[in-house]
């Protein structure tokens, strides 16, 4: 009988302590990521860009691998940037639409800081379909790192394939919105 009471007490303790984890929506505060972590995320994007990465839809491989898509790049760079901090991503896997609607605070173009999010899409359409990490605004251009696959000259060969450092004119209609990543604290 004593063993049974002990087991019930131990199991009750385990169940209660397991329910106090990070899945409890009241156990964390949602905040915009601090600037220094955004900058760290950008530095990891630079590592991807220097690692001969290829674009792969749905890809979210760590730095040592070679295939990643645009949202996977953002997720992995922020995951690395958050290591050894008190912050966590809201969820561990997010598509562009989720990042746009649920995991970012929208900001003005003039408020962009290194590592902030750039939401993009086709020039003639309002939808957000792509994401990049902001680096700087200079001489009327916005510089960023992203992962994409494009045939820019119409020859049927993707001349952009993977993580690249690029820029567009600041008023380019492919820019749809800008934001700061939200994290759990």
Backbone as numpy.savetxt, mean C-alpha at the origin, in Angstrom:
# Nx Ny Nz CAx CAy CAz Cx Cy Cz
-12.37 -34.25 39.97 -13.19 -33.06 39.97 -12.32 -31.80 39.97
-11.21 -31.80 40.76 -10.32 -30.65 40.79 -9.68 -30.44 39.43
-9.31 -31.52 38.78 -8.68 -31.42 37.45 -9.66 -30.82 36.46
-10.91 -31.24 36.55 -11.93 -30.72 35.63 -12.12 -29.22 35.83
-12.21 -28.76 37.10 -12.34 -27.33 37.38 -11.12 -26.56 36.87
-9.95 -27.15 37.08 -8.72 -26.52 36.61 -8.72 -26.38 35.08
-9.11 -27.43 34.38 -9.17 -27.40 32.92 -10.18 -26.36 32.43
-11.34 -26.29 33.08 -12.36 -25.32 32.70 -11.83 -23.90 32.92
-11.17 -23.67 34.04 -10.61 -22.35 34.32 -9.52 -22.00 33.30
-8.66 -22.96 33.00 -7.57 -22.72 32.04 -8.13 -22.44 30.65
-9.11 -23.23 30.22 -9.72 -23.01 28.91 -10.44 -21.67 28.86
-11.11 -21.29 29.94 -11.79 -19.99 29.99 -10.79 -18.86 29.84
-9.66 -18.98 30.55 -8.61 -17.97 30.45 -8.09 -17.87 29.03
-7.84 -19.01 28.39 -7.33 -19.00 27.02 -8.33 -18.39 26.05
-9.58 -18.73 26.20 -10.60 -18.18 25.31 -10.70 -16.67 25.48
-10.71 -16.21 26.73 -10.80 -14.77 26.98 -9.58 -14.06 26.44
-8.38 -14.60 26.68 -7.17 -13.93 26.22 -7.07 -13.96 24.70
-7.54 -15.00 24.05 -7.51 -15.06 22.59 -8.46 -14.05 21.98
-9.54 -13.73 22.66 -10.50 -12.77 22.13 -10.04 -11.33 22.28
-8.92 -11.10 22.94 -8.42 -9.75 23.11 -7.36 -9.40 22.07
-7.35 -10.06 20.95 -6.36 -9.82 19.89 -6.72 -8.64 19.02
-5.99 -8.48 17.95 -6.16 -7.32 17.08 -7.39 -7.40 16.19
-8.08 -8.53 16.15 -9.29 -8.62 15.34 -10.46 -7.87 15.97
-10.38 -7.58 17.26 -11.41 -6.83 17.94 -11.33 -5.38 17.48
-12.36 -4.91 16.80 -12.33 -3.58 16.19 -12.20 -2.45 17.22
-12.50 -2.72 18.48 -12.38 -1.69 19.50 -10.99 -1.68 20.14
-10.12 -2.59 19.79 -8.82 -2.67 20.45 -7.75 -1.86 19.73
-8.10 -1.11 18.71 -7.12 -0.27 18.02 -7.76 1.03 17.57
-6.90 1.98 17.30 -7.32 3.26 16.75 -6.82 3.34 15.32
-7.64 3.84 14.43 -7.26 4.01 13.03 -6.72 5.42 12.85
-5.47 5.53 12.34 -4.85 6.85 12.15 -4.16 6.89 10.79
-3.83 8.10 10.35 -2.98 8.25 9.17 -1.56 7.89 9.56
-0.89 7.18 8.69 0.47 6.74 8.98 1.38 7.96 9.16
2.30 7.91 10.12 3.26 9.03 10.28 4.15 9.19 9.05
4.60 10.41 8.79 5.40 10.73 7.61 6.66 9.86 7.50
7.33 9.59 8.61 8.57 8.81 8.54 8.32 7.38 8.05
7.15 6.84 8.33 6.84 5.49 7.84 6.51 5.54 6.36
5.82 6.60 5.90 5.58 6.75 4.46 6.91 6.83 3.71
7.87 7.55 4.27 9.19 7.66 3.63 9.90 6.31 3.61
9.77 5.55 4.69 10.36 4.19 4.70 9.70 3.32 3.64
8.37 3.43 3.49 7.66 2.64 2.47 8.21 2.99 1.08
8.44 4.27 0.84 8.98 4.68 -0.46 10.37 4.08 -0.68
11.19 4.01 0.35 12.54 3.44 0.19 12.46 1.96 -0.17
11.45 1.25 0.32 11.28 -0.15 -0.09 10.81 -0.24 -1.54
10.01 0.73 -1.99 9.62 0.76 -3.40 10.84 0.93 -4.28
11.80 1.74 -3.83 13.04 1.92 -4.57 13.80 0.60 -4.69
13.78 -0.20 -3.62 14.43 -1.53 -3.68 13.75 -2.41 -4.73
12.43 -2.40 -4.76 11.71 -3.17 -5.78 12.09 -2.69 -7.18
12.16 -1.37 -7.36 12.48 -0.80 -8.67 13.88 -1.23 -9.11
14.80 -1.34 -8.18 16.18 -1.72 -8.49 16.36 -3.23 -8.61
15.31 -4.00 -8.34 15.41 -5.47 -8.30 14.88 -6.17 -9.54
14.72 -5.46 -10.64 14.27 -6.06 -11.90 12.95 -6.81 -11.72
12.01 -6.17 -11.02 10.70 -6.79 -10.78 9.84 -6.75 -12.03
8.99 -7.72 -12.17 8.04 -7.76 -13.28 6.64 -7.53 -12.74
5.78 -6.97 -13.58 4.38 -6.80 -13.22 3.69 -8.15 -13.30
2.84 -8.44 -12.29 2.03 -9.64 -12.32 0.74 -9.33 -11.57
-0.40 -9.40 -12.27 -1.69 -9.11 -11.65 -1.89 -10.01 -10.44
-2.20 -9.40 -9.31 -2.39 -10.15 -8.08 -1.09 -10.44 -7.35
0.02 -10.04 -7.93 1.33 -10.32 -7.33 1.57 -9.49 -6.09
2.14 -10.11 -5.07 2.43 -9.44 -3.82 3.64 -10.13 -3.17
4.61 -10.48 -4.01 5.77 -11.22 -3.53 6.71 -10.32 -2.74
7.44 -10.90 -1.77 8.44 -10.14 -1.04 9.56 -9.65 -1.97
10.43 -8.77 -1.47 11.49 -8.17 -2.29 12.32 -9.21 -3.01
12.56 -10.36 -2.41 13.44 -11.36 -3.04 12.82 -12.00 -4.28
11.52 -11.83 -4.48 10.84 -12.39 -5.65 10.74 -11.32 -6.74
10.15 -11.69 -7.89 10.21 -10.75 -9.00 8.87 -10.34 -9.59
7.75 -10.76 -9.05 6.46 -10.41 -9.65 5.55 -9.74 -8.62
4.97 -8.59 -9.03 4.11 -7.84 -8.12 3.22 -6.90 -8.93
2.00 -6.64 -8.44 1.15 -5.67 -9.11 1.15 -4.36 -8.32
0.37 -3.38 -8.77 0.45 -2.04 -8.18 0.03 -2.02 -6.71
-1.11 -2.64 -6.38 -1.54 -2.64 -4.97 -0.63 -3.53 -4.13
-0.13 -4.62 -4.71 0.82 -5.48 -4.00 2.08 -4.73 -3.63
2.55 -3.87 -4.52 3.73 -3.05 -4.23 3.47 -2.16 -3.02
2.32 -1.50 -3.00 1.99 -0.61 -1.89 1.92 -1.39 -0.59
1.20 -2.51 -0.61 1.03 -3.34 0.60 2.38 -3.81 1.13
3.20 -4.37 0.24 4.48 -4.91 0.70 5.41 -3.81 1.21
5.45 -2.68 0.55 6.31 -1.58 1.00 5.88 -1.08 2.37
4.58 -0.96 2.58 4.11 -0.53 3.90 4.28 -1.62 4.94
4.11 -2.89 4.57 4.37 -3.97 5.53 5.81 -3.90 6.02
6.74 -3.76 5.10 8.16 -3.65 5.48 8.40 -2.40 6.33
7.80 -1.28 5.95 8.01 -0.03 6.67 7.45 -0.08 8.09
6.45 -0.91 8.33 5.82 -0.99 9.64 6.51 -1.97 10.59
7.46 -2.74 10.09 8.19 -3.69 10.95 8.85 -2.91 12.08
8.78 -3.47 13.27 9.36 -2.87 14.48 8.76 -1.52 14.84
7.49 -1.31 14.49 6.78 -0.12 14.93 5.54 -0.56 15.70
4.82 0.37 16.23 3.59 0.05 16.96 2.36 0.06 16.05
2.58 0.16 14.74 1.49 0.27 13.77 1.34 -1.01 12.96
0.13 -1.21 12.41 -0.16 -2.34 11.52 -1.06 -1.85 10.39
-1.00 -2.56 9.26 -1.96 -2.27 8.19 -3.36 -2.60 8.68
-4.36 -1.95 8.12 -5.74 -2.23 8.50 -6.10 -3.68 8.20
-5.72 -4.15 7.02 -5.87 -5.55 6.63 -4.62 -5.93 5.83
-4.36 -7.22 5.70 -3.09 -7.64 5.10 -3.08 -7.69 3.58
-4.24 -7.62 2.94 -4.29 -7.66 1.48 -5.39 -6.72 1.01
-5.04 -5.77 0.16 -6.00 -4.77 -0.28 -5.84 -4.50 -1.77
-6.94 -4.44 -2.47 -6.93 -4.04 -3.88 -7.00 -2.51 -3.95
-6.78 -1.96 -5.13 -6.78 -0.51 -5.32 -8.08 0.11 -4.81
-9.21 -0.47 -5.16 -10.50 0.07 -4.76 -10.62 0.13 -3.24
-10.19 -0.92 -2.55 -10.25 -0.93 -1.08 -9.31 0.15 -0.51
-8.11 0.24 -1.06 -7.17 1.26 -0.60 -7.77 2.66 -0.77
-8.42 2.90 -1.90 -9.00 4.20 -2.19 -10.16 4.52 -1.25
-11.08 3.57 -1.06 -12.29 3.84 -0.30 -12.16 3.61 1.20
-11.28 2.72 1.64 -11.27 2.32 3.06 -9.94 2.50 3.79
-8.84 2.54 3.09 -7.54 2.49 3.78 -6.69 3.74 3.55
-7.34 4.83 3.16 -6.58 6.07 2.96 -7.43 7.28 3.33
-6.73 8.32 3.70 -7.36 9.63 3.91 -6.99 10.47 2.71
-7.97 10.96 2.00 -7.70 11.74 0.80 -7.15 13.11 1.17
-6.14 13.53 0.42 -5.47 14.81 0.68 -5.35 15.60 -0.62
-5.02 16.87 -0.49 -4.81 17.72 -1.66 -3.45 17.42 -2.29
-3.35 17.62 -3.55 -2.08 17.46 -4.28 -0.96 18.26 -3.62
-1.28 19.44 -3.13 -0.28 20.30 -2.50 0.21 19.77 -1.16
-0.51 18.82 -0.56 -0.13 18.25 0.73 0.66 16.95 0.61
0.97 16.53 -0.60 1.68 15.26 -0.80 3.07 15.27 -0.17
3.40 14.14 0.46 4.73 13.92 1.01 5.23 12.58 0.52
6.53 12.42 0.51 7.15 11.20 0.01 6.50 9.97 0.65
6.13 9.01 -0.21 5.51 7.77 0.26 4.00 7.82 0.33
3.38 8.99 0.10 1.93 9.07 0.07 1.41 8.34 -1.17
0.11 8.14 -1.21 -0.53 7.36 -2.26 -1.03 8.24 -3.39
-0.84 7.76 -4.60 -1.39 8.42 -5.79 -2.37 7.44 -6.42
-3.63 7.86 -6.53 -4.65 7.03 -7.15 -4.82 7.48 -8.59
-4.79 6.52 -9.50 -4.81 6.85 -10.92 -5.85 6.02 -11.66
-6.09 6.38 -12.91 -6.99 5.65 -13.77 -6.86 6.17 -15.19
-7.65 5.63 -16.08 -7.61 6.08 -17.47 -8.03 7.54 -17.56
-7.39 8.26 -18.46 -7.61 9.71 -18.58 -9.08 10.05 -18.80
-9.76 9.29 -19.63 -11.14 9.62 -20.00 -12.19 9.04 -19.06
-11.77 8.36 -18.00 -12.71 7.70 -17.10 -12.50 8.18 -15.66
-13.55 8.22 -14.84 -13.40 8.70 -13.46 -12.91 7.62 -12.47
-12.98 6.35 -12.87 -12.66 5.27 -11.94 -11.18 5.23 -11.57
-10.93 4.86 -10.31 -9.58 4.63 -9.82 -9.25 3.17 -10.08
-8.20 2.93 -10.84 -7.82 1.55 -11.20 -6.35 1.24 -10.95
-5.60 2.23 -10.47 -4.16 2.06 -10.32 -3.68 2.87 -9.13
-2.56 2.46 -8.54 -2.02 3.16 -7.38 -0.50 3.21 -7.48
0.07 4.30 -6.95 1.53 4.49 -6.97 1.95 5.17 -5.67
3.26 5.20 -5.43 3.82 5.91 -4.29 4.47 7.22 -4.76
4.08 8.31 -4.15 4.58 9.63 -4.50 6.02 9.80 -4.05
6.81 10.46 -4.93 8.18 10.81 -4.55 8.33 12.32 -4.40
7.98 13.08 -5.46 8.14 14.54 -5.38 7.34 15.23 -6.48
7.13 16.55 -6.29 6.57 17.44 -7.31 7.69 18.39 -7.67
7.95 18.50 -8.98 9.05 19.35 -9.41 8.83 19.79 -10.85
8.98 21.08 -11.12 8.86 21.63 -12.47 7.56 21.22 -13.16
6.46 21.26 -12.41 5.16 20.94 -12.99 4.93 19.46 -13.25
5.74 18.59 -12.64 5.61 17.14 -12.83 5.48 16.46 -11.48
4.80 15.33 -11.47 4.69 14.49 -10.28 5.47 13.22 -10.55
6.43 12.93 -9.66 7.29 11.75 -9.78 6.81 10.68 -8.81
6.83 9.42 -9.27 6.29 8.33 -8.46 6.95 7.01 -8.85
6.73 6.01 -8.00 7.11 4.62 -8.29 5.83 3.81 -8.29
5.69 2.95 -9.30 4.52 2.06 -9.37 4.92 0.75 -10.02
3.98 -0.16 -10.08 4.18 -1.41 -10.81 3.07 -1.50 -11.85
3.48 -1.64 -13.09 2.50 -1.71 -14.17 3.10 -2.44 -15.36
2.27 -2.68 -16.34 2.68 -3.32 -17.58 2.01 -2.54 -18.71
2.82 -1.93 -19.58 2.25 -1.08 -20.64 3.05 -1.17 -21.93
2.31 -1.11 -23.01 2.89 -0.93 -24.34 2.67 0.54 -24.67
3.67 1.38 -24.46 3.49 2.82 -24.63 3.66 3.30 -26.06
4.26 2.48 -26.92 4.48 2.94 -28.30 3.66 2.16 -29.34
2.77 1.27 -28.90 1.86 0.58 -29.80 2.45 -0.54 -30.63
3.63 -1.04 -30.28 4.25 -2.10 -31.08 3.91 -3.51 -30.59
3.03 -3.60 -29.58 2.63 -4.91 -29.08 3.57 -5.50 -28.04
4.60 -4.77 -27.68 5.56 -5.23 -26.67 5.50 -4.28 -25.49
5.39 -4.85 -24.29 5.34 -4.02 -23.09 6.72 -3.43 -22.81
6.85 -2.14 -23.04 8.13 -1.49 -22.76 8.22 -1.04 -21.30
7.11 -1.02 -20.60 7.10 -0.85 -19.15 6.55 -2.16 -18.58
7.33 -2.82 -17.75 6.89 -4.10 -17.19 7.51 -4.28 -15.82
6.77 -3.91 -14.80 7.26 -4.09 -13.44 7.30 -2.79 -12.68
8.13 -2.76 -11.66 8.25 -1.58 -10.81 9.16 -0.58 -11.48
8.63 0.61 -11.72 9.39 1.64 -12.42 9.22 2.99 -11.74
10.18 3.83 -11.97 10.18 5.21 -11.51 9.74 6.04 -12.71
8.62 6.76 -12.56 8.08 7.52 -13.69 7.58 8.87 -13.23
7.11 9.66 -14.19 6.51 10.95 -13.86 5.51 11.33 -14.95
4.52 12.12 -14.54 3.53 12.70 -15.44 3.42 14.18 -15.12
2.91 14.95 -16.08 2.62 16.35 -15.83 1.63 16.45 -14.66
1.80 17.45 -13.84 0.99 17.60 -12.63 -0.51 17.66 -12.93
-0.89 18.18 -14.08 -2.30 18.29 -14.42 -2.80 17.12 -15.28
-2.04 16.04 -15.35 -2.44 14.87 -16.14 -3.75 14.31 -15.60
-4.69 14.05 -16.49 -6.01 13.58 -16.06 -6.01 12.12 -15.59
-4.91 11.44 -15.68 -4.82 10.08 -15.10 -4.74 10.13 -13.58
-4.34 11.27 -13.00 -4.34 11.42 -11.54 -5.78 11.64 -11.10
-6.28 10.77 -10.24 -7.67 10.86 -9.78 -7.76 11.39 -8.36
-6.82 11.02 -7.49 -6.85 11.44 -6.09 -5.49 11.14 -5.45
-5.30 11.69 -4.26 -4.07 11.49 -3.51 -4.45 11.16 -2.08
-3.59 10.42 -1.39 -3.97 10.05 -0.03 -2.82 9.64 0.86
-3.15 9.50 2.14 -2.23 8.99 3.15 -2.77 7.64 3.59
-1.89 6.66 3.71 -2.28 5.33 4.17 -2.79 5.41 5.61
-3.87 4.70 5.89 -4.37 4.56 7.26 -3.76 3.29 7.85
-3.48 3.33 9.14 -2.94 2.16 9.84 -3.66 2.00 11.18
-3.48 0.82 11.77 -3.95 0.56 13.13 -2.87 1.01 14.11
-3.31 1.58 15.21 -2.40 2.00 16.26 -2.84 1.40 17.57
